[in-house]
Tab-separated table of C-alpha atoms and ligand atoms in Angstrom:
chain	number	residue	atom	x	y	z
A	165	UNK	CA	73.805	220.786	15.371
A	166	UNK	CA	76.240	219.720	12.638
A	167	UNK	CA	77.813	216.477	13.488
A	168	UNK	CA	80.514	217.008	10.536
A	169	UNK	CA	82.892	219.122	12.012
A	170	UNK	CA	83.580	216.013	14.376
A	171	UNK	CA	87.281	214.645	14.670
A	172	UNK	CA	86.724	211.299	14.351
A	173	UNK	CA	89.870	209.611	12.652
A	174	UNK	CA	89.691	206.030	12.676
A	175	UNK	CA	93.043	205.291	12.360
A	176	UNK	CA	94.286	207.654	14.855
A	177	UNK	CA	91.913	205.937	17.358
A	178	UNK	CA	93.407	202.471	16.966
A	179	UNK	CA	95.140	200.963	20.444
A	180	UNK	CA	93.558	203.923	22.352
A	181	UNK	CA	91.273	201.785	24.849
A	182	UNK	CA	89.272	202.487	28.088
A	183	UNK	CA	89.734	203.508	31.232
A	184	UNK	CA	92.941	205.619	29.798
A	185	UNK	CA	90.347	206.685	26.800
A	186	UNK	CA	86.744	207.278	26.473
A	187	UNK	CA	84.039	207.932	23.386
A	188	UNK	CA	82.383	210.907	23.967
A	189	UNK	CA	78.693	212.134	21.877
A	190	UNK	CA	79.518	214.779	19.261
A	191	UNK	CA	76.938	216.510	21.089
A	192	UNK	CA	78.402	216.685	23.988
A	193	UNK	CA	81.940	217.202	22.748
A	194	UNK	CA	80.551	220.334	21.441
A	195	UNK	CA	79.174	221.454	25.122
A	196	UNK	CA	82.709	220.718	26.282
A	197	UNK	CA	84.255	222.649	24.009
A	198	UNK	CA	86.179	219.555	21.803
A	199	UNK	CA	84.896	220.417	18.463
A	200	UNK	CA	82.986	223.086	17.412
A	201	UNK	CA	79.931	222.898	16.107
A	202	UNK	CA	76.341	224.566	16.507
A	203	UNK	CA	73.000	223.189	17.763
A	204	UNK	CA	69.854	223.497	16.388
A	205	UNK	CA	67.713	226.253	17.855
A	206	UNK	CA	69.882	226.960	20.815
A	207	UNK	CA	69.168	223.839	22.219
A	208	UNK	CA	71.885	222.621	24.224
A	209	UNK	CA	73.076	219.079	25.250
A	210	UNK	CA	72.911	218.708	28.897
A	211	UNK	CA	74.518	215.894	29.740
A	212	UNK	CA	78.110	214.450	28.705
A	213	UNK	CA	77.860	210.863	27.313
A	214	UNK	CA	80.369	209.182	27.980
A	215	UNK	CA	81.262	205.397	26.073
A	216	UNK	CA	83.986	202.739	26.764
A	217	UNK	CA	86.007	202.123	24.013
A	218	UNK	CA	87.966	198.601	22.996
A	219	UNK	CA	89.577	197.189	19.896
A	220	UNK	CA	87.388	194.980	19.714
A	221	UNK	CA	84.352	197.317	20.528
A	222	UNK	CA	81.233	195.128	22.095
A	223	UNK	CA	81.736	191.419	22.413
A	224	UNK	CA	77.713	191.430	22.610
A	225	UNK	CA	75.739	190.639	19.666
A	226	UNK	CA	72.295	192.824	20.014
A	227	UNK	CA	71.065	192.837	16.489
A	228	UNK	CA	69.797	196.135	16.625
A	229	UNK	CA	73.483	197.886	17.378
A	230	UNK	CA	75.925	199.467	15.591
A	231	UNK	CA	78.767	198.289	18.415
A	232	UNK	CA	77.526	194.284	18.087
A	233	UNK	CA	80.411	191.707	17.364
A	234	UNK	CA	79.491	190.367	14.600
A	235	UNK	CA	78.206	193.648	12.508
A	236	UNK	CA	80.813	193.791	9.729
A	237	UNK	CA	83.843	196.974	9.997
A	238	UNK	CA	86.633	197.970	12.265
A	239	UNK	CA	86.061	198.711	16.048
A	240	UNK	CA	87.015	202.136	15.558
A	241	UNK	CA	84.398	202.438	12.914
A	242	UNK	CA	81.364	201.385	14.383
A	243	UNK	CA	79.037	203.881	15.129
A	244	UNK	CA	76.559	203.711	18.061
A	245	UNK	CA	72.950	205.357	18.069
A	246	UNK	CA	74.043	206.354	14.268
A	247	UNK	CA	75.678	209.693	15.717
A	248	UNK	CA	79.583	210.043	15.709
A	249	UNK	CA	81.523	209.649	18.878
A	250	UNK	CA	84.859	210.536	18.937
A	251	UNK	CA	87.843	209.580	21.469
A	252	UNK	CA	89.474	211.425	23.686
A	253	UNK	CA	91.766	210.515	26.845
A	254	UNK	CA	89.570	210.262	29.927
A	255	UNK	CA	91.630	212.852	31.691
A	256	UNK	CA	91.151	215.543	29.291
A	257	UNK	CA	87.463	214.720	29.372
A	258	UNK	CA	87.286	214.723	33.325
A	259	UNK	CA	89.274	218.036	32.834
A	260	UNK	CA	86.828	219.545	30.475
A	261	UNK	CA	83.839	218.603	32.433
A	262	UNK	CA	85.345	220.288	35.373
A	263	UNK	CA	85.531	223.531	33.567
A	264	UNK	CA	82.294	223.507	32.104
A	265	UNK	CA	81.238	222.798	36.044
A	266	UNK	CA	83.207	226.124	36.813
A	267	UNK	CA	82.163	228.240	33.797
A	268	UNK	CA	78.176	227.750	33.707
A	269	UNK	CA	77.433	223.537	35.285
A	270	UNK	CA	77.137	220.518	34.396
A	271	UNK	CA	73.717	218.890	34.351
A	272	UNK	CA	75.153	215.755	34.334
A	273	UNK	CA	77.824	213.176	33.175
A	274	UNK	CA	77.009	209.631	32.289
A	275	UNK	CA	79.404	206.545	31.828
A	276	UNK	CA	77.956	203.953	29.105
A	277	UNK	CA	79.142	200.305	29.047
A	278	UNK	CA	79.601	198.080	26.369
A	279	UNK	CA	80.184	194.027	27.049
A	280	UNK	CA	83.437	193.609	27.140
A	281	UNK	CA	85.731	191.789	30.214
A	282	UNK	CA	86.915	194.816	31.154
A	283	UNK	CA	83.958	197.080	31.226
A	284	UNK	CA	83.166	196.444	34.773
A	285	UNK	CA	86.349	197.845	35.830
A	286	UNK	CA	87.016	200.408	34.096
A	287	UNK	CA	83.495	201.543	35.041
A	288	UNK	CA	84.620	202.159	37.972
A	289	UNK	CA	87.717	204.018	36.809
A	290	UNK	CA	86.170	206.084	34.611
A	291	UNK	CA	83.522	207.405	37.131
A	292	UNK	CA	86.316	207.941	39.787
A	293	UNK	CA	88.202	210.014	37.190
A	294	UNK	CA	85.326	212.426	36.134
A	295	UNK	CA	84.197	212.663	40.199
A	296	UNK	CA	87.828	213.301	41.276
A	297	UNK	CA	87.788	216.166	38.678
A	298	UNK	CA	83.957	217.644	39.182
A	299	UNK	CA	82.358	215.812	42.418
A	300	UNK	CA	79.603	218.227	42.683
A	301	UNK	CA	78.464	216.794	39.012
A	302	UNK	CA	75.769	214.084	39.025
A	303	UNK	CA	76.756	210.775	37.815
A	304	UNK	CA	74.690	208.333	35.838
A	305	UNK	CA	76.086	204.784	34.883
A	306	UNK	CA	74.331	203.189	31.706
A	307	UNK	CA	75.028	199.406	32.421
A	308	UNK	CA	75.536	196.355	30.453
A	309	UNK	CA	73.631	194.405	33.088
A	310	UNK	CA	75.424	191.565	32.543
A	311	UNK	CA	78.795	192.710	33.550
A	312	UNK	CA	77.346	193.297	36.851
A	313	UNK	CA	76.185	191.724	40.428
A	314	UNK	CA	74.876	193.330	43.554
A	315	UNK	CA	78.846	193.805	45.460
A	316	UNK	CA	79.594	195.400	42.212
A	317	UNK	CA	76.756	197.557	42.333
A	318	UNK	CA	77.517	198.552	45.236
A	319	UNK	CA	81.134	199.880	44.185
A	320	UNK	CA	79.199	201.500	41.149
A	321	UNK	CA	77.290	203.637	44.336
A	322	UNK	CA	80.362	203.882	46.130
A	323	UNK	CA	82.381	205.836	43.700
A	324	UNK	CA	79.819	208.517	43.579
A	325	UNK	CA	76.932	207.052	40.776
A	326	UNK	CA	73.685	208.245	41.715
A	327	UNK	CA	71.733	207.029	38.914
A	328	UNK	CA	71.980	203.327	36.949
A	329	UNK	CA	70.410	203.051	33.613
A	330	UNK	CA	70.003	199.629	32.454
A	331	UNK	CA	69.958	198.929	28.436
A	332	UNK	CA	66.695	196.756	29.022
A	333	UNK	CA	66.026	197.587	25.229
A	334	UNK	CA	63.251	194.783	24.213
A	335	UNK	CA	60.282	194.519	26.196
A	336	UNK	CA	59.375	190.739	26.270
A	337	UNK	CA	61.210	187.961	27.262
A	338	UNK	CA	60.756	186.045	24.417
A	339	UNK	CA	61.924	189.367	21.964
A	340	UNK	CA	64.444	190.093	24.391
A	341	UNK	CA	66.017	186.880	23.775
A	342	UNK	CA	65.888	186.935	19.606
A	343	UNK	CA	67.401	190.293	19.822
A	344	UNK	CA	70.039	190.334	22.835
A	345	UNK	CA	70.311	187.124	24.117
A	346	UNK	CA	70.574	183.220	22.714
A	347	UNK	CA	68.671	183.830	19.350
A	348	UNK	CA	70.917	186.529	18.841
A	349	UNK	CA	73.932	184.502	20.092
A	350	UNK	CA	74.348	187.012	22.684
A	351	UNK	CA	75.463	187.024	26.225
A	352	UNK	CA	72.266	188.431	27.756
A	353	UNK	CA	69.430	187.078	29.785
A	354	UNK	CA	66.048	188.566	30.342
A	355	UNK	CA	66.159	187.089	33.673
A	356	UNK	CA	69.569	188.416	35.013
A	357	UNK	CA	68.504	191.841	33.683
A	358	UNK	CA	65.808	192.044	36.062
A	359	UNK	CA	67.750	190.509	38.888
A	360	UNK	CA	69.901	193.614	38.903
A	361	UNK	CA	67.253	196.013	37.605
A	362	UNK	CA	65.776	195.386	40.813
A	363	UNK	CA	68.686	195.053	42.964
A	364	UNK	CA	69.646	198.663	41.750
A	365	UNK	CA	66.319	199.585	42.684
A	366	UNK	CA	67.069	198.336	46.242
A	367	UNK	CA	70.094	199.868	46.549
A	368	UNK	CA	69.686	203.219	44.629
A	369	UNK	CA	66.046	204.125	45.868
A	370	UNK	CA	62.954	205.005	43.719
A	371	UNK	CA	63.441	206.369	40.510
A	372	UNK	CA	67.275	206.164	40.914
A	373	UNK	CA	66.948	203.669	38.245
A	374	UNK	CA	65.516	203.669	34.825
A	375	UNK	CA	64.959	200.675	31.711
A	376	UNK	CA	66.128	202.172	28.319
A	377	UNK	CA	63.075	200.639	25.675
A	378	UNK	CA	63.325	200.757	22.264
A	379	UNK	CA	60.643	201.524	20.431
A	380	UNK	CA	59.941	199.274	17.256
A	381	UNK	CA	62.120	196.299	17.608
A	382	UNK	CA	59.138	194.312	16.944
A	383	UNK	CA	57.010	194.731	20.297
A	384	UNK	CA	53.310	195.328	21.006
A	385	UNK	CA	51.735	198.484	22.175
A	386	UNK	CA	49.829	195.962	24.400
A	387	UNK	CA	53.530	195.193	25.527
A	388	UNK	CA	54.656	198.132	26.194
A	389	UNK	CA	51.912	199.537	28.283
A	390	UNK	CA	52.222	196.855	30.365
A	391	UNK	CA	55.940	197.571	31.203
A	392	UNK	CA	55.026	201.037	31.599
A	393	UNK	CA	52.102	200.022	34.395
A	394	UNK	CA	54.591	197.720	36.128
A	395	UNK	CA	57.954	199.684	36.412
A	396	UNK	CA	55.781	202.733	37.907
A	397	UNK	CA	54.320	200.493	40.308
A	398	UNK	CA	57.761	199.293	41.363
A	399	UNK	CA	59.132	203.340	40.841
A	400	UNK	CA	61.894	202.392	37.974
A	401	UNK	CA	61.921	205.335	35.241
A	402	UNK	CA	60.737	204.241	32.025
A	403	UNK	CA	63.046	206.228	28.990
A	404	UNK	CA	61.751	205.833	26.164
A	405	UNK	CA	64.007	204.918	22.716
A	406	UNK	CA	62.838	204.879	19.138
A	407	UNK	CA	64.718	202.070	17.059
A	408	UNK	CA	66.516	203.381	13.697
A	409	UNK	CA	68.419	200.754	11.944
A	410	UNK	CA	72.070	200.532	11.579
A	411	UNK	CA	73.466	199.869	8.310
A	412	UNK	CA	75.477	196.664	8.365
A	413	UNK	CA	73.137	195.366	11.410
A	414	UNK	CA	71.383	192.180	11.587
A	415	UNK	CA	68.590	194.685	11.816
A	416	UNK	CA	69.321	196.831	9.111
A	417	UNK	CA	66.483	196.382	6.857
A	418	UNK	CA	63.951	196.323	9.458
A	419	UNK	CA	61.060	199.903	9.332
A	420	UNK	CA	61.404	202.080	12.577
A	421	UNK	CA	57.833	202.070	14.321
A	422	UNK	CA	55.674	204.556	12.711
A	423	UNK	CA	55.339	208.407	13.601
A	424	UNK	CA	51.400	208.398	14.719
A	425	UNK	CA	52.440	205.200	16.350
A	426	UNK	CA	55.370	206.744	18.731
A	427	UNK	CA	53.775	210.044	19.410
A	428	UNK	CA	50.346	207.386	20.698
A	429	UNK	CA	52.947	205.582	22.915
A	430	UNK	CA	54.341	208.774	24.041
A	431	UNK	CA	51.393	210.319	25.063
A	432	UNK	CA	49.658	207.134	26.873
A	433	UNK	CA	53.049	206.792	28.254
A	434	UNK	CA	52.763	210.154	30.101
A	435	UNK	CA	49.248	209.752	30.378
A	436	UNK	CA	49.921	206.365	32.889
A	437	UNK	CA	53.040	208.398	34.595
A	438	UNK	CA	52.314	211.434	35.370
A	439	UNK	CA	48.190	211.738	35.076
A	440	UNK	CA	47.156	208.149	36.935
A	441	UNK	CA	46.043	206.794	33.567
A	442	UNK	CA	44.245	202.942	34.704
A	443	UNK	CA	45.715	200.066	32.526
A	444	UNK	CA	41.535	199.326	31.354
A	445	UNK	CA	41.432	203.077	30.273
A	446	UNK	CA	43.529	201.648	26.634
A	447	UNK	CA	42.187	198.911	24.192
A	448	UNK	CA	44.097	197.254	21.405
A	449	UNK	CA	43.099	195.540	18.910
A	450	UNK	CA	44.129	192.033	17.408
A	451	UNK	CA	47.565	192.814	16.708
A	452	UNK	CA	48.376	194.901	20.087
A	453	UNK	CA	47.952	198.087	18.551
A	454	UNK	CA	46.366	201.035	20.313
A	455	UNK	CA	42.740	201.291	19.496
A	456	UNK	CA	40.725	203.008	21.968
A	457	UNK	CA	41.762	205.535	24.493
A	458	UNK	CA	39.619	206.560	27.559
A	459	UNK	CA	40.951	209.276	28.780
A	460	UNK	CA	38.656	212.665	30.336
A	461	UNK	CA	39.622	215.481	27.909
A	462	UNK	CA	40.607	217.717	30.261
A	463	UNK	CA	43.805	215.236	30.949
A	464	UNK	CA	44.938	215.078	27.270
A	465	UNK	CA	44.765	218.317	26.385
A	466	UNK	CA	46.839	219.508	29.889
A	467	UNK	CA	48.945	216.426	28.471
A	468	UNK	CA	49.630	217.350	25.266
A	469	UNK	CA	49.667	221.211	25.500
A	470	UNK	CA	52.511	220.417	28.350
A	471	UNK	CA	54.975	218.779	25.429
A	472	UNK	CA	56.745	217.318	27.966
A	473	UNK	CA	55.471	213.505	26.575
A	474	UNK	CA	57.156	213.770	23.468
A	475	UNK	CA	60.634	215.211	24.942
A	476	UNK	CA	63.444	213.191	25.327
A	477	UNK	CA	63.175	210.536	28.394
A	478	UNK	CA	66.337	211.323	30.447
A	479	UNK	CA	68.391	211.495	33.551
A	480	UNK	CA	67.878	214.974	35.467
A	481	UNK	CA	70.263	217.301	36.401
A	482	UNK	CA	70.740	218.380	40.247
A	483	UNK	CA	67.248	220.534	39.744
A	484	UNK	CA	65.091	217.193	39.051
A	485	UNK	CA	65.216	218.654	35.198
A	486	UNK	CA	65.894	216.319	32.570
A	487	UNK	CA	69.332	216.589	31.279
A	488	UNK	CA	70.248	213.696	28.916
A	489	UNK	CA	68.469	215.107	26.139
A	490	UNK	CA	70.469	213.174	23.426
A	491	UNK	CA	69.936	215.497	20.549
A	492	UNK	CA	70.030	213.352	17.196
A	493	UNK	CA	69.659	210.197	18.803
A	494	UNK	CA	67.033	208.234	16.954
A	495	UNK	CA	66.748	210.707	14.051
A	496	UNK	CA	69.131	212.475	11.563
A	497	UNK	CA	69.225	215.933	11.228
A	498	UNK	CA	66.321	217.612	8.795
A	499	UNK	CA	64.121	214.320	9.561
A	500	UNK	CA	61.219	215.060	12.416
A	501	UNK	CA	62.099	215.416	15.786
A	502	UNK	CA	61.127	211.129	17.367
A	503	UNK	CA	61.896	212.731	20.513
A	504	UNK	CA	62.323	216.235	20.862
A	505	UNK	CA	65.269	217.414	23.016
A	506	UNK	CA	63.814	220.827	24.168
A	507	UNK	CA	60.198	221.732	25.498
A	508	UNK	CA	58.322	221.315	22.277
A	509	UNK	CA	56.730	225.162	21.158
A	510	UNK	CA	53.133	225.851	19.788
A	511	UNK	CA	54.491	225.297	16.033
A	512	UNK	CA	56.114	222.173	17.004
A	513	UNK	CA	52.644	220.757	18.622
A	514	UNK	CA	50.548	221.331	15.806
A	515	UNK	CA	53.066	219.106	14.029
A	516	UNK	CA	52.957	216.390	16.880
A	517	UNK	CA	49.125	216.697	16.671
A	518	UNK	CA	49.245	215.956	12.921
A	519	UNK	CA	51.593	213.166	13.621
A	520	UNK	CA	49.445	211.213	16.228
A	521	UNK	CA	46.459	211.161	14.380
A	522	UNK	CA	44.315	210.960	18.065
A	523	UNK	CA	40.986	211.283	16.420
A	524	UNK	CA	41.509	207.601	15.401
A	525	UNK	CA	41.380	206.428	18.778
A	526	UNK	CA	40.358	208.946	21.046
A	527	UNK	CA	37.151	211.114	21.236
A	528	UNK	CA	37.032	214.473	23.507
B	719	SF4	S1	75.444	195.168	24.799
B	719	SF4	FE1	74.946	197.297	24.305
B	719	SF4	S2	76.701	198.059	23.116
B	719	SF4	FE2	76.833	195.813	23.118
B	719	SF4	S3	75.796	195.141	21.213
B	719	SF4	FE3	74.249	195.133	22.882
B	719	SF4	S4	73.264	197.179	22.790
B	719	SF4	FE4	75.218	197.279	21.639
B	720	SF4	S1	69.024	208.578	30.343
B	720	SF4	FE1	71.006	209.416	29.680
B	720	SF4	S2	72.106	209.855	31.585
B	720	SF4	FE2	70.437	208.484	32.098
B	720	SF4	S3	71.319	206.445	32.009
B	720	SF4	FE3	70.383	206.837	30.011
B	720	SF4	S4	72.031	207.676	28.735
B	720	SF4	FE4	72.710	207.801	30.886
């Protein structure tokens, strides 16, 4: 996909604010017809991405985001997930969507917060507007769980949201708090994310909700797995997100998490959610890191060979087939693939297998 034929005029975009306007991923401008543009090996972009849009962007300070308050530049400049996202009136885009619903579906639309007074709101208004126009399209809401309580939640249902992603982001309570919350001089609370991470579970059913976690803001392996384990006991989807630094972030200078060390956390990841991998079945070692895995080899090859652990974690389409498949997320284009947003082919697993370096902690 080129991202350069984007229109993204910051100047132009000044004043233009949500509900009456919305950001939109290059990628999925390009599925809706917006810009033109071509993806890489015909994969396509399944879901349309949706993100508020203020003058004064996010008033929330995470210090691994390109939207936080006090990262230096214009609103309209800020960049989120390092990919463009240009503006376009919500009606258009609720028009478009419906036409891509006619011409060949839509696996799925999803509305992103930021933290901002009105994002609650015009939540609300900006889901109406893209059901009104396509109702048969599935809805996802990607919350700023702070904006939020349970009556509000319940509006989120009401106006035809199936799915709630919460930006849970940082694992531990204690990293969750240096990057989102007081150490950050944030808004957010480790403890009210959970209180509505599980009151969505209540009132969406299992797996109607997932935690977004970033990989490498400075958590374990030990800590991850352990989230992993937990939200599949209480059936919250786990999607996976691999941290690449913003320039002008309080992060900026900080390394991404390794390759060999996301493809491990991929894979055990699967292993635990889809092949009834036992927490004692991984060992770390001093620092948390991965160092043993026990795992019968029959499992790891059917889990590897499937290439579905190191695809994109996303929201499915009306099939149960993921759909948010964020191309260019966490990676620019011509650097490897941290999640891959199609089924990875044989060419692309002997890279993966390269990457993980398994024979360090895993013996067939
Ligand atoms: S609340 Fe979300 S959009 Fe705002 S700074 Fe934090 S991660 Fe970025
Ligand atoms: S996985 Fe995609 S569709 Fe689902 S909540 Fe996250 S961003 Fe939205």
């Amino acid at each position: 996909m080129t991202l350069a034929q984007c229109a993204d005029n910051p100047a132009e975009d000044a004043g233009k604010q949500s509900p009456d306007y919305v950001r939109i991923s290059a990628a999925a401008a390009m599925e809706l017809r917006l810009v033109r543009g071509r993806f890489l090996r015909d994969c396509s972009c399944g879901c349309i991405n949706l993100l508020q849009n203020y003058d004064v962007s996010c008033t929330a300070n995470c210090t691994y985001c390109g939207l936080a308050r006090t990262r230096e530049g214009e609103s309209v400049d800020k960049s989120f997930i390092r990919v463009d996202w240009p503006l376009y009136p919500t009606s258009l885009v609720a028009e478009k969507v419906a036409e891509k619903e006619a011409r060949s579906g839509v696996g799925r639309v999803c509305v992103s917060q930021v933290h901002h007074p009105r994002a609650y709101p015009d939540l609300i208004a900006i889901s109406q507007a893209i059901h009104q126009a396509a109702p048969a399209v599935p809805l996802s809401a990607l919350v700023s769980a702070s904006t939020l309580n349970e009556e509000r939640l319940v509006e989120v249902k009401d106006v035809g949201v199936d799915i709630i992603g919460v930006g849970l982001d940082a694992v531990t309570p204690e990293l969750f708090s240096n990057t989102r919350g007081k150490g950050a001089k944030g808004p957010h609370s480790w403890e009210y994310h959970w209180k509505m991470i599980r009151a969505a579970r209540r009132l969406f059913g299992p797996m109607k909700v997932n935690c977004h976690i970033m990989v490498g803001l400075g958590e374990t392996d030990r800590d991850l797995m352990e989230l992993f384990h937990n939200l599949k006991e209480e059936q919250i989807a786990a999607y996976l997100f691999s941290f690449n630094p913003e320039e002008g972030t309080a992060m900026e200078a900080a390394p991404r998490a390794p390759l060999h060390r996301l493809r491990r956390v991929q894979l055990v990841k699967n292993l635990v959610e889809e092949h009834g991998l036992p927490r004692e079945a991984v060992g770390f070692n001093d620092a948390g890191e991965i160092a043993r895995l026990e795992a019968p080899e029959l499992m790891v090859r059917r889990a590897i060979a499937g290439g579905k652990a190191f695809m994109t974690d996303g929201c499915p389409d009306r099939q149960g087939e993921m759909t948010c498949n964020r191309p260019y997320g966490s990676y620019r284009p011509g650097e490897p693939f941290r999640d891959y947003p199609f089924r990875p082919e044989a060419d692309d697993l002997a890279v993966i297998g390269k990457e993980m370096r398994l024979e360090d902690i895993w013996r067939p």
